Amino acid sequence: MILRNEYPRPQMVRDSFINLNGEWDFEFDDNNVGHKEKWFLNHKFSKKINVPFAFESKLSGICDTNYHDHIWYKKVFNIDENLEKKCVLANFLGVDYYSEIYINGFLVKTHYGASGSFSANLTPYLNNGENVIVVYCYDPGKDISIPRGKQDWEKESHGIWYTRTSGIYKPVFIEIINEKHVNRFFISTKLKDYEIEITLENSFNKGKVNFEINNQRDVLNFEFNIEKDNQTYNFKLPNDFVNDRIWRPEWPFLYDLKIKVYDENNNLVDDIKSY
């Protein structure tokens, strides 16, 4: 059963994705033998877990609040389309604390930290058809040197209303995108003069980008050349376009944003919705 079936990343929406939430194979590795025994290759996992819920939570289906510093996950999925000039990314929105991502037995990504999202490029290691993704997580429950957030070194909850959180605790999903694409972007605004600054980090350095701003009544377009893979663009919204449409607690107004990115041959290579 998939309990989190909505699009997982509303500030960077693409048209399609493969949802990996739901049932995964799962194993505690209390003796820390998983790497030695190569669990990322052929281990038979004995438990099931409902991702993206931490094993300590009831919705995970496990609800074990004991300390388990080393844990493993496994999921089988299928890729059946032509991947020529494509890039396949596995996106993890939250994993606590250290993680390793394996695809078909190959280590493709390591990541430290519980709060930030990250992506793993699976493309070079994929099979046409069935693929196996394995995630190893290390969350030392009693290591007070790690910044305290969702992990805690005391067994019972204190100062927080939720149980400790280890491993995958936010959605996991796959995107199949073009080789030339936006890796990520950052938006900042200045209320004075209604100025917007957008920084794009791309996988290529030549083309053009169009920003479409929608205030739910009118639409503005701003187009720029792409001249490097990390570039900042600035533009201002006219006073009559804003017309006091400013976010505030009693009226949390948001502007819709569309980002269309083209390569040097004017081919649309990425299409993103945001706000």
Short mmCIF file of C-alpha atoms in Angstrom, two decimals:
data_model
loop_
_atom_site.label_atom_id
_atom_site.label_comp_id
_atom_site.label_asym_id
_atom_site.label_seq_id
_atom_site.Cartn_x
_atom_site.Cartn_y
_atom_site.Cartn_z
CA MET A 1 0.00 0.00 0.00
CA ILE A 2 1.35 3.42 -0.99
CA LEU A 3 0.39 6.03 1.62
CA ARG A 4 2.26 8.92 -0.04
CA ASN A 5 1.17 8.95 -3.67
CA GLU A 6 1.22 12.69 -4.37
CA TYR A 7 3.92 14.43 -6.43
CA PRO A 8 6.76 14.55 -3.91
CA ARG A 9 8.57 17.81 -4.78
CA PRO A 10 6.11 20.68 -5.41
CA GLN A 11 8.78 23.34 -5.89
CA MET A 12 10.39 21.48 -8.83
CA VAL A 13 7.67 19.63 -10.71
CA ARG A 14 8.26 17.70 -13.93
CA ASP A 15 5.54 15.97 -15.95
CA SER A 16 6.30 12.39 -14.96
CA PHE A 17 7.99 10.36 -12.25
CA ILE A 18 8.21 6.80 -10.92
CA ASN A 19 7.02 6.64 -7.33
CA LEU A 20 9.16 4.32 -5.18
CA ASN A 21 7.12 4.87 -2.02
CA GLY A 22 5.37 1.83 -0.64
CA GLU A 23 6.61 -1.61 0.33
CA TRP A 24 10.37 -2.27 0.38
CA ASP A 25 12.33 -5.24 1.69
CA PHE A 26 14.06 -4.34 4.95
CA GLU A 27 16.64 -5.64 7.38
CA PHE A 28 18.25 -4.62 10.66
CA ASP A 29 22.01 -5.17 10.62
CA ASP A 30 22.76 -5.02 14.34
CA ASN A 31 25.98 -7.01 13.94
CA ASN A 32 27.16 -4.75 11.07
CA VAL A 33 27.87 -7.63 8.71
CA GLY A 34 25.95 -6.34 5.68
CA HIS A 35 28.94 -4.96 3.80
CA LYS A 36 31.11 -8.01 4.51
CA GLU A 37 28.35 -10.35 3.37
CA LYS A 38 27.50 -8.10 0.40
CA TRP A 39 23.86 -7.54 1.20
CA PHE A 40 23.80 -5.04 -1.68
CA LEU A 41 24.09 -8.02 -4.06
CA ASN A 42 22.04 -11.02 -3.04
CA HIS A 43 20.84 -10.89 0.55
CA LYS A 44 17.36 -12.28 1.28
CA PHE A 45 15.71 -9.61 3.43
CA SER A 46 13.40 -10.90 6.16
CA LYS A 47 11.17 -7.86 6.79
CA LYS A 48 8.93 -5.43 4.89
CA ILE A 49 8.72 -1.69 5.50
CA ASN A 50 6.37 0.98 4.19
CA VAL A 51 8.53 3.80 2.77
CA PRO A 52 8.77 6.74 3.45
CA PHE A 53 8.12 6.02 7.13
CA ALA A 54 10.99 5.41 9.54
CA PHE A 55 11.09 1.98 11.14
CA GLU A 56 10.36 3.58 14.54
CA SER A 57 6.96 4.83 13.35
CA LYS A 58 3.67 2.90 13.29
CA LEU A 59 3.00 3.68 9.63
CA SER A 60 6.21 1.90 8.63
CA GLY A 61 4.60 -1.38 9.63
CA ILE A 62 7.53 -2.16 11.95
CA CYS A 63 7.21 0.29 14.87
CA ASP A 64 10.43 -0.72 16.62
CA THR A 65 11.81 2.07 18.82
CA ASN A 66 14.93 0.19 19.90
CA TYR A 67 18.37 1.26 18.69
CA HIS A 68 19.33 -0.16 15.29
CA ASP A 69 22.29 1.81 13.94
CA HIS A 70 22.73 -0.15 10.69
CA ILE A 71 19.76 -0.82 8.40
CA TRP A 72 19.22 -1.91 4.79
CA TYR A 73 16.43 -1.47 2.25
CA LYS A 74 15.79 -3.13 -1.13
CA LYS A 75 13.31 -2.37 -3.91
CA VAL A 76 12.78 -3.90 -7.37
CA PHE A 77 11.53 -1.62 -10.16
CA ASN A 78 11.30 -1.70 -13.94
CA ILE A 79 12.61 0.62 -16.65
CA ASP A 80 11.20 -0.29 -20.05
CA GLU A 81 11.85 2.76 -22.20
CA ASN A 82 14.71 3.74 -24.51
CA LEU A 83 17.30 5.60 -22.45
CA GLU A 84 19.39 6.99 -25.31
CA LYS A 85 20.38 10.57 -24.41
CA LYS A 86 18.46 10.22 -21.14
CA CYS A 87 19.43 10.52 -17.50
CA VAL A 88 17.75 8.45 -14.78
CA LEU A 89 17.85 9.99 -11.30
CA ALA A 90 16.78 8.45 -8.01
CA ASN A 91 15.72 11.28 -5.71
CA PHE A 92 15.80 10.93 -1.93
CA LEU A 93 14.12 13.80 -0.09
CA GLY A 94 15.23 12.74 3.40
CA VAL A 95 17.46 9.95 4.74
CA ASP A 96 18.86 9.94 8.27
CA TYR A 97 21.90 10.00 8.68
CA TYR A 98 24.60 8.46 6.43
CA SER A 99 23.43 6.58 3.35
CA GLU A 100 24.78 4.52 0.47
CA ILE A 101 22.79 3.92 -2.72
CA TYR A 102 23.42 0.77 -4.79
CA ILE A 103 21.88 -0.03 -8.15
CA ASN A 104 22.19 -3.61 -9.42
CA GLY A 105 25.08 -4.13 -7.01
CA PHE A 106 27.02 -0.96 -7.90
CA LEU A 107 27.58 1.82 -5.38
CA VAL A 108 26.42 5.03 -7.09
CA LYS A 109 26.04 7.55 -4.26
CA THR A 110 26.98 8.27 -0.65
CA HIS A 111 25.44 11.06 1.42
CA TYR A 112 25.87 12.52 4.90
CA GLY A 113 23.14 14.45 6.69
CA ALA A 114 19.47 14.04 7.53
CA SER A 115 17.92 17.33 6.44
CA GLY A 116 18.94 17.79 2.81
CA SER A 117 17.66 15.97 -0.25
CA PHE A 118 19.98 14.35 -2.78
CA SER A 119 19.93 12.52 -6.12
CA ALA A 120 21.77 9.48 -7.45
CA ASN A 121 22.47 9.06 -11.17
CA LEU A 122 21.53 5.48 -12.00
CA THR A 123 21.95 5.69 -15.78
CA PRO A 124 25.24 3.80 -16.39
CA TYR A 125 24.20 0.79 -14.30
CA LEU A 126 20.59 0.19 -15.38
CA ASN A 127 19.20 -2.92 -17.05
CA ASN A 128 16.48 -2.82 -19.65
CA GLY A 129 13.64 -4.19 -17.55
CA GLU A 130 14.10 -5.25 -13.93
CA ASN A 131 16.46 -3.33 -11.65
CA VAL A 132 17.27 -3.57 -7.96
CA ILE A 133 18.01 -0.57 -5.75
CA VAL A 134 19.52 -1.13 -2.30
CA VAL A 135 19.94 1.55 0.37
CA TYR A 136 22.21 1.22 3.39
CA CYS A 137 21.75 3.67 6.27
CA TYR A 138 23.90 4.30 9.32
CA ASP A 139 22.32 6.36 12.08
CA PRO A 140 24.35 6.06 15.30
CA GLY A 141 21.73 6.59 17.97
CA LYS A 142 24.11 7.45 20.81
CA ASP A 143 26.70 9.56 18.97
CA ILE A 144 26.29 13.03 20.49
CA SER A 145 28.71 14.55 17.94
CA ILE A 146 26.02 14.39 15.27
CA PRO A 147 23.79 17.48 15.21
CA ARG A 148 20.61 16.59 17.04
CA GLY A 149 17.56 16.66 14.85
CA LYS A 150 15.46 13.62 14.20
CA GLN A 151 17.98 11.32 15.81
CA ASP A 152 18.33 11.25 19.59
CA TRP A 153 20.69 9.53 21.99
CA GLU A 154 18.06 8.90 24.68
CA LYS A 155 15.71 5.95 24.29
CA GLU A 156 12.50 7.74 25.28
CA SER A 157 11.28 10.84 23.45
CA HIS A 158 12.00 14.09 25.28
CA GLY A 159 11.66 17.68 24.17
CA ILE A 160 9.92 16.42 21.01
CA TRP A 161 6.56 14.75 20.42
CA TYR A 162 7.73 12.22 17.84
CA THR A 163 9.90 9.11 18.18
CA ARG A 164 13.47 8.98 16.95
CA THR A 165 13.73 8.85 13.17
CA SER A 166 16.27 6.70 11.34
CA GLY A 167 16.76 5.81 7.68
CA ILE A 168 14.40 6.83 4.89
CA TYR A 169 11.75 9.20 6.23
CA LYS A 170 10.75 11.22 3.14
CA PRO A 171 9.60 10.20 -0.36
CA VAL A 172 11.79 8.38 -2.88
CA PHE A 173 11.13 8.71 -6.61
CA ILE A 174 12.79 8.28 -9.99
CA GLU A 175 12.86 10.76 -12.87
CA ILE A 176 13.78 9.99 -16.46
CA ILE A 177 14.97 13.27 -17.95
CA ASN A 178 17.12 14.48 -20.82
CA GLU A 179 20.91 14.40 -20.60
CA LYS A 180 20.74 18.19 -20.82
CA HIS A 181 18.66 19.34 -17.88
CA VAL A 182 18.43 21.59 -14.84
CA ASN A 183 20.16 20.06 -11.83
CA ARG A 184 18.68 22.53 -9.37
CA PHE A 185 17.76 26.19 -9.01
CA PHE A 186 17.52 28.83 -6.32
CA ILE A 187 15.07 31.73 -6.10
CA SER A 188 15.53 34.88 -4.05
CA THR A 189 13.39 38.03 -4.06
CA LYS A 190 13.73 41.63 -3.01
CA LEU A 191 10.52 43.36 -2.04
CA LYS A 192 11.93 46.72 -3.02
CA ASP A 193 11.46 47.15 -6.79
CA TYR A 194 9.89 43.63 -6.93
CA GLU A 195 13.18 42.11 -8.06
CA ILE A 196 13.60 38.36 -8.64
CA GLU A 197 16.91 36.52 -8.81
CA ILE A 198 17.04 32.94 -10.10
CA THR A 199 20.20 30.86 -10.21
CA LEU A 200 20.16 27.81 -12.47
CA GLU A 201 22.62 24.93 -12.21
CA ASN A 202 22.48 23.00 -15.47
CA SER A 203 24.14 19.93 -16.92
CA PHE A 204 25.14 22.02 -19.98
CA ASN A 205 26.37 25.55 -20.69
CA LYS A 206 24.86 26.78 -23.95
CA GLY A 207 21.24 27.48 -24.84
CA LYS A 208 18.44 29.68 -23.54
CA VAL A 209 15.93 29.77 -20.71
CA ASN A 210 12.43 31.22 -20.43
CA PHE A 211 10.86 32.17 -17.10
CA GLU A 212 7.06 32.52 -17.11
CA ILE A 213 5.51 34.32 -14.12
CA ASN A 214 1.75 34.02 -13.53
CA ASN A 215 -0.13 36.15 -10.98
CA GLN A 216 -3.40 34.24 -11.62
CA ARG A 217 -4.58 37.03 -13.90
CA ASP A 218 -1.70 37.96 -16.20
CA VAL A 219 1.45 36.28 -17.48
CA LEU A 220 4.95 37.69 -18.02
CA ASN A 221 7.84 36.03 -19.85
CA PHE A 222 11.56 36.71 -19.42
CA GLU A 223 14.08 35.07 -21.75
CA PHE A 224 17.85 34.85 -21.33
CA ASN A 225 20.79 33.13 -23.01
CA ILE A 226 22.53 30.32 -21.16
CA GLU A 227 26.28 30.91 -21.27
CA LYS A 228 27.54 28.74 -18.41
CA ASP A 229 26.30 25.83 -16.31
CA ASN A 230 25.85 27.95 -13.17
CA GLN A 231 24.25 31.28 -14.00
CA THR A 232 22.15 33.88 -12.21
CA TYR A 233 19.34 35.82 -13.90
CA ASN A 234 17.72 39.00 -12.59
CA PHE A 235 14.48 40.67 -13.60
CA LYS A 236 11.87 42.98 -12.10
CA LEU A 237 8.10 42.69 -12.03
CA PRO A 238 6.15 45.81 -13.07
CA ASN A 239 4.19 47.58 -10.33
CA ASP A 240 0.85 47.00 -12.04
CA PHE A 241 1.63 43.27 -12.35
CA VAL A 242 2.26 42.94 -8.63
CA ASN A 243 -0.49 45.35 -7.57
CA ASP A 244 -0.05 44.53 -3.88
CA ARG A 245 -0.03 40.75 -4.52
CA ILE A 246 2.57 40.13 -1.82
CA TRP A 247 2.74 37.15 0.50
CA ARG A 248 1.65 37.87 4.04
CA PRO A 249 0.24 35.65 6.80
CA GLU A 250 -3.35 36.73 6.29
CA TRP A 251 -3.04 36.32 2.49
CA PRO A 252 -0.26 33.86 1.50
CA PHE A 253 -0.21 34.72 -2.18
CA LEU A 254 2.17 32.79 -4.45
CA TYR A 255 3.17 33.38 -8.06
CA ASP A 256 3.28 30.39 -10.41
CA LEU A 257 6.63 29.94 -12.15
CA LYS A 258 7.43 27.89 -15.24
CA ILE A 259 10.99 27.31 -16.35
CA LYS A 260 11.59 26.12 -19.91
CA VAL A 261 15.16 25.35 -20.91
CA TYR A 262 16.38 24.93 -24.50
CA ASP A 263 19.67 23.64 -25.89
CA GLU A 264 21.83 25.40 -28.48
CA ASN A 265 19.64 23.95 -31.27
CA ASN A 266 16.49 25.38 -29.70
CA ASN A 267 15.23 21.97 -28.57
CA LEU A 268 13.20 22.00 -25.36
CA VAL A 269 15.24 19.87 -22.93
CA ASP A 270 13.63 20.63 -19.56
CA ASP A 271 10.23 21.91 -18.45
CA ILE A 272 9.71 22.68 -14.76
CA LYS A 273 6.82 24.08 -12.74
CA SER A 274 7.45 25.93 -9.49
CA TYR A 275 6.28 28.92 -7.50
#
